Amino acid sequence: ALPGLGFRRFQGDSDFPLMVPVANACFAADNTEIVRAVDETRKSYSELVNCDPYDDMILAEMDGELIGYVRGWWWVELAGPIIYCHLGFVVPAWRRKGIGRAMLHWMQGRQRAIASASPSAAEHLFQVSPTQYEVGLTALLHSEGFKPTRYFFSMVRPHLDDIEEFALPAGTELRPVLPEHYRAVWDASRAAFAQHWGMAQDTPDAYGTWLKQEEIFQPHLWQVAWDRASNQIVGQIRTYIHAAHNRNFQRLRGWTEFVSVHKDWRNRGLARALVSHSLRAQRDAGMAESALGVDSENATGATRVYGTCGFQVVKTNTVYRKPM
């Protein structure tokens, strides 16, 4: 019941210059440390999986001006459940007026229709992942029956001084990553993460999409450990430097991300040694700090390892779920 409020469907390329300022206004208000660009958004929409923005998205306008939107998608977890996720924005000036709730209700109806069109015995779950400072969204989710299911930490090592050296386990070695290694790196990572919470099944084009992640695909910074005897990858960190992020926030930050260790090589100090090598690579590339994200309940003890390597928790983000 807001005069001038209307909703419409996605109209294609002409919408990206309207959507980006809405998203950036929300990112700034919610301290998410994200800034989007039109070209970046256009590219990401060209690579969407299990999402047709013409059907799975709705936009809110006030007197013809875009003030919010929501987009949904789904995936199948290796553990069995089918997850129906969405990401939504309402500019700060128009929050707490029921617009976000209306879009949430529309999205749930749309995702129920998707689920009913392909009946499955699997469990169907709605999922939304607000960051720590999205307090309005968090309150909305609680009022709509969503429950906190998992917590994730954002961690930062505020300097790259005094990086302690940890030796690689006997029988392993680091090797430069060559293009002929890319598939092995991908397969080793997927195998190592197979038992992790929330892991999604691969889609047919997942590997090809990974190869095109230009902003973070930086093999010259990766730390990949091989077992000499078997000639197999046993651990890796796909280090990267996000240049646009650093420009936007005027910092020199590298990322110690996509850390994985083969199940037979865990608890031997391999992850700690790889982190040490990754941090030195970031320092040598001119970075002054490093960051990563981690599941707070990681079964392999990752949070403890990162703490011993100088990382500190700076933000806690929550995954909320609700049975469909």
CSV table of C-alpha atoms in Angstrom, one decimal, residues 44-241:
chain,number,residue,atom,x,y,z
A,44,SER,CA,28.2,-12.8,-14.0
A,45,TYR,CA,24.6,-12.9,-15.3
A,46,SER,CA,25.9,-14.5,-18.5
A,47,GLU,CA,27.2,-17.4,-16.4
A,48,LEU,CA,24.2,-18.1,-14.1
A,49,VAL,CA,23.5,-21.7,-13.3
A,50,ASN,CA,19.9,-22.9,-12.5
A,51,CYS,CA,18.7,-19.4,-12.8
A,52,ASP,CA,16.8,-17.6,-15.6
A,53,PRO,CA,16.6,-13.9,-14.6
A,54,TYR,CA,13.6,-13.4,-16.8
A,55,ASP,CA,11.7,-15.9,-14.7
A,56,ASP,CA,13.6,-16.1,-11.4
A,57,MET,CA,13.8,-12.4,-10.6
A,58,ILE,CA,11.6,-9.5,-9.8
A,59,LEU,CA,12.4,-5.8,-9.5
A,60,ALA,CA,10.8,-3.1,-7.4
A,61,GLU,CA,10.3,0.5,-8.6
A,62,MET,CA,9.0,3.7,-6.9
A,63,ASP,CA,7.5,6.1,-9.4
A,64,GLY,CA,9.5,4.4,-12.1
A,65,GLU,CA,12.9,4.4,-10.3
A,66,LEU,CA,14.5,1.1,-9.4
A,67,ILE,CA,14.7,0.7,-5.6
A,68,GLY,CA,15.2,-3.0,-5.1
A,69,TYR,CA,15.3,-6.5,-6.7
A,70,VAL,CA,15.6,-10.1,-5.8
A,71,ARG,CA,17.0,-13.0,-7.8
A,72,GLY,CA,16.8,-16.8,-7.0
A,73,TRP,CA,18.6,-19.9,-8.0
A,74,TRP,CA,18.9,-23.5,-6.8
A,75,TRP,CA,21.5,-26.3,-6.5
A,76,VAL,CA,21.7,-29.9,-5.3
A,77,GLU,CA,24.0,-30.7,-2.3
A,78,LEU,CA,26.2,-33.7,-2.4
A,79,ALA,CA,24.6,-34.6,0.9
A,80,GLY,CA,21.1,-34.8,-0.7
A,81,PRO,CA,19.0,-31.7,-0.1
A,82,ILE,CA,18.0,-29.3,-2.9
A,83,ILE,CA,18.8,-25.7,-1.8
A,84,TYR,CA,16.7,-22.8,-3.1
A,85,CYS,CA,18.7,-19.6,-2.5
A,86,HIS,CA,18.0,-16.0,-3.2
A,87,LEU,CA,19.8,-12.6,-3.0
A,88,GLY,CA,17.8,-9.4,-2.5
A,89,PHE,CA,18.3,-5.7,-2.2
A,90,VAL,CA,16.2,-2.7,-1.1
A,91,VAL,CA,17.9,0.7,-1.0
A,92,PRO,CA,18.2,2.0,2.6
A,93,ALA,CA,15.7,4.8,2.1
A,94,TRP,CA,12.9,2.3,1.3
A,95,ARG,CA,13.6,-0.3,3.9
A,96,ARG,CA,11.2,-1.4,6.7
A,97,LYS,CA,8.2,-0.7,4.6
A,98,GLY,CA,7.3,-4.2,3.6
A,99,ILE,CA,9.0,-4.2,0.2
A,100,GLY,CA,11.6,-6.8,1.1
A,101,ARG,CA,8.9,-9.1,2.6
A,102,ALA,CA,6.8,-8.8,-0.5
A,103,MET,CA,9.8,-9.8,-2.7
A,104,LEU,CA,10.6,-12.7,-0.3
A,105,HIS,CA,7.1,-14.0,-0.6
A,106,TRP,CA,7.1,-13.7,-4.4
A,107,MET,CA,10.5,-15.6,-4.5
A,108,GLN,CA,9.3,-18.4,-2.2
A,109,GLY,CA,6.2,-18.9,-4.5
A,110,ARG,CA,8.5,-19.0,-7.6
A,111,GLN,CA,10.8,-21.5,-6.0
A,112,ARG,CA,8.0,-23.7,-4.8
A,113,ALA,CA,6.8,-23.8,-8.4
A,114,ILE,CA,10.3,-24.8,-9.6
A,115,ALA,CA,10.3,-27.6,-7.0
A,116,SER,CA,6.8,-28.9,-7.8
A,117,ALA,CA,7.7,-29.0,-11.5
A,118,SER,CA,10.4,-31.5,-10.8
A,119,PRO,CA,9.2,-33.7,-7.9
A,120,SER,CA,12.0,-35.2,-5.9
A,121,ALA,CA,12.2,-37.3,-2.7
A,122,ALA,CA,15.1,-35.1,-1.6
A,123,GLU,CA,14.6,-32.5,1.1
A,124,HIS,CA,13.8,-29.0,-0.2
A,125,LEU,CA,15.2,-26.1,1.7
A,126,PHE,CA,15.1,-22.3,1.3
A,127,GLN,CA,18.4,-20.6,2.1
A,128,VAL,CA,19.5,-17.0,2.7
A,129,SER,CA,22.9,-15.9,3.9
A,130,PRO,CA,23.0,-12.4,5.4
A,131,THR,CA,26.2,-10.9,6.5
A,132,GLN,CA,26.8,-9.7,10.1
A,133,TYR,CA,25.5,-6.2,9.6
A,134,GLU,CA,22.4,-6.9,7.6
A,135,VAL,CA,20.3,-6.6,10.7
A,136,GLY,CA,17.1,-5.8,8.8
A,137,LEU,CA,17.3,-8.9,6.7
A,138,THR,CA,18.1,-11.0,9.7
A,139,ALA,CA,15.0,-9.8,11.5
A,140,LEU,CA,12.9,-10.5,8.4
A,141,LEU,CA,14.2,-14.0,8.1
A,142,HIS,CA,13.4,-14.7,11.8
A,143,SER,CA,9.9,-13.4,11.4
A,144,GLU,CA,9.4,-15.6,8.4
A,145,GLY,CA,10.4,-18.9,10.1
A,146,PHE,CA,14.0,-19.1,8.9
A,147,LYS,CA,16.5,-20.6,11.4
A,148,PRO,CA,20.3,-20.0,11.7
A,149,THR,CA,21.9,-23.2,10.5
A,150,ARG,CA,25.6,-22.5,10.1
A,151,TYR,CA,28.1,-19.7,10.9
A,152,PHE,CA,31.0,-18.6,8.8
A,153,PHE,CA,33.9,-16.4,9.8
A,154,SER,CA,35.6,-13.7,7.8
A,155,MET,CA,39.3,-13.7,9.0
A,156,VAL,CA,42.1,-11.2,8.3
A,157,ARG,CA,45.8,-11.3,8.9
A,158,PRO,CA,46.4,-7.5,9.4
A,159,HIS,CA,50.0,-7.6,8.4
A,160,LEU,CA,52.4,-9.8,6.5
A,161,ASP,CA,55.4,-9.4,8.9
A,162,ASP,CA,56.9,-12.3,10.9
A,163,ILE,CA,55.5,-15.1,8.7
A,164,GLU,CA,56.5,-18.2,10.5
A,165,GLU,CA,57.9,-21.0,8.2
A,166,PHE,CA,56.3,-24.4,8.5
A,167,ALA,CA,58.0,-27.3,6.7
A,168,LEU,CA,56.1,-29.4,4.2
A,169,PRO,CA,55.5,-33.0,5.3
A,170,ALA,CA,58.2,-35.5,4.1
A,171,GLY,CA,57.6,-36.8,0.7
A,172,THR,CA,55.7,-33.7,-0.6
A,173,GLU,CA,56.9,-30.8,-2.7
A,174,LEU,CA,55.5,-27.6,-4.2
A,175,ARG,CA,55.4,-27.4,-8.0
A,176,PRO,CA,54.7,-24.4,-10.3
A,177,VAL,CA,51.2,-24.7,-11.7
A,178,LEU,CA,51.1,-25.2,-15.5
A,179,PRO,CA,48.0,-25.3,-17.7
A,180,GLU,CA,48.2,-29.1,-18.0
A,181,HIS,CA,47.7,-29.2,-14.2
A,182,TYR,CA,44.5,-27.3,-14.1
A,183,ARG,CA,42.2,-30.3,-14.3
A,184,ALA,CA,44.1,-32.1,-11.6
A,185,VAL,CA,43.9,-29.1,-9.4
A,186,TRP,CA,40.2,-28.9,-9.9
A,187,ASP,CA,39.6,-32.6,-9.3
A,188,ALA,CA,41.8,-32.6,-6.2
A,189,SER,CA,39.9,-29.7,-4.7
A,190,ARG,CA,36.5,-31.2,-5.4
A,191,ALA,CA,37.5,-34.5,-3.8
A,192,ALA,CA,38.9,-32.8,-0.7
A,193,PHE,CA,35.7,-30.8,-0.2
A,194,ALA,CA,33.3,-33.7,-0.9
A,195,GLN,CA,32.5,-34.1,2.8
A,196,HIS,CA,32.2,-30.4,3.6
A,197,TRP,CA,28.9,-28.9,4.7
A,198,GLY,CA,26.9,-27.4,1.9
A,199,MET,CA,29.0,-28.8,-0.9
A,200,ALA,CA,27.1,-28.7,-4.2
A,201,GLN,CA,27.1,-31.3,-6.9
A,202,ASP,CA,29.0,-30.3,-10.0
A,203,THR,CA,27.1,-29.0,-13.0
A,204,PRO,CA,28.2,-30.0,-16.5
A,205,ASP,CA,29.9,-26.7,-17.2
A,206,ALA,CA,31.4,-26.1,-13.7
A,207,TYR,CA,35.0,-26.7,-14.7
A,208,GLY,CA,34.8,-24.5,-17.8
A,209,THR,CA,33.2,-21.7,-15.7
A,210,TRP,CA,36.0,-22.0,-13.2
A,211,LEU,CA,38.6,-21.5,-15.9
A,212,LYS,CA,37.0,-18.2,-16.8
A,213,GLN,CA,37.1,-16.6,-13.4
A,214,GLU,CA,39.5,-13.9,-14.5
A,215,GLU,CA,39.5,-11.8,-11.4
A,216,ILE,CA,40.7,-14.7,-9.1
A,217,PHE,CA,42.2,-17.3,-11.5
A,218,GLN,CA,45.9,-16.6,-10.8
A,219,PRO,CA,47.9,-19.8,-11.0
A,220,HIS,CA,51.2,-18.0,-10.6
A,221,LEU,CA,50.2,-17.4,-6.9
A,222,TRP,CA,48.8,-20.8,-6.2
A,223,GLN,CA,50.5,-23.1,-3.7
A,224,VAL,CA,50.0,-26.8,-4.8
A,225,ALA,CA,51.7,-29.7,-3.0
A,226,TRP,CA,52.3,-33.0,-4.7
A,227,ASP,CA,53.2,-36.4,-3.3
A,228,ARG,CA,56.4,-37.4,-5.0
A,229,ALA,CA,55.7,-41.1,-4.7
A,230,SER,CA,52.2,-41.1,-6.3
A,231,ASN,CA,52.6,-38.0,-8.3
A,232,GLN,CA,49.2,-36.8,-7.0
A,233,ILE,CA,48.1,-33.5,-5.6
A,234,VAL,CA,47.7,-33.7,-1.9
A,235,GLY,CA,47.0,-30.1,-0.9
A,236,GLN,CA,46.5,-26.6,-2.4
A,237,ILE,CA,45.7,-23.0,-1.8
A,238,ARG,CA,44.5,-21.0,-4.8
A,239,THR,CA,45.9,-17.6,-3.6
A,240,TYR,CA,44.7,-14.5,-5.5
A,241,ILE,CA,44.8,-10.7,-5.4
